């Protein structure tokens, strides 16, 4: 059945690949992102790119209203927009920490709140939140990023219970290592936070490891692989509540579940 699907963070990586797969399945897909120039190919494929900054409430409201005017409904919302802010807690400004939450959690909540009344009216819908295995684990110098993803996990669980009586599913996708520019961008920004810092030596080691991992590690999953799982979570008739996917996602989550905090500290500290 053809669905009206809205996806944020659609200008690159797994978000963009998910849009392509959904278009190929025959769905009406609205690809939302700040960079319209990066989505022209999606329009040529039959998608509907629209400019959106999820941190701007009026922009969110206008975009959702436009889609509903055109389609009369929204069947699926895929919350994929986000970024990783890395740095020692002592070094990252509270302003940057707030921005991390504004994009990764509050922006996501903003567009979800805008879409929910439409889904409730139709007594059906699905919210797919792209979290991370980082919502279950932690890594050196990733405190603010992990905080947003841990928060998203709990937020999504509460939302799932609240919306079930209205026929709305809430699904979480937890990617592991994915070969996208995300890692190198996060690593470069990490180095900037530690200039003349007490953490500089350790930060540089971690950042260099991240850059190597995201440029040389052929084991990382392709964006298409993770996109396929996002599509499944969005379209399967009876979805699971969570889908872990991508490089090392399931093994790492298994380890975290069964080892102590101190043991996991030791394990994760070996990587960077």
C-alpha angles and dihedrals in degrees: 000000000000112000134193104237128186120195129182125207089036101147098086148002123013092346092060093044090051090054091054093050093048092049089050089055090057101254125142100245126193109200112202127192141126094251109070092174089065093057103052090104089057090057090052089053091054101267127130110235117194131178114247137168105190091202091067112078097198092049090052092049094049094048094049092047091050092052093048091048089054100040106021091227148030115225101179134022116194111195102204105141116113147106140213121251110193131185142104112294089240093054103042113088119237087236090061091044090055091049090053090055092042092059102032099040117005094043089050090048091048096058091040090056089050093052101041097076089056092050093046090052090054092042091229141072146118133236114199113192117196104217123157140232078259085077089067102032138033137226134197114286094001098106099127095041092048091045090059093048094046087050091049091054093056093039090054093049091054092046091051092058093044096051101039094090088059095054094255121138123207116202131182124210115199112195122195123199111346125181101239135120088261094093099048092045091051090047094051091049089048091058091051092056092057103052107137089356128140086238096051099109094049092041093053090050091051093045092049090051091051093049092049091047094051096043106034108023107100090186094075114108120254117246088244091061093055091040089058090057091048089053091050092050089050100047111024112112097235109024126196116240092244138023119193111196142159136046114348092343098129097037093050093048090049092052092047091052095054108032128074123256092253092050092048089048088056094046097047093044089062088069105068 
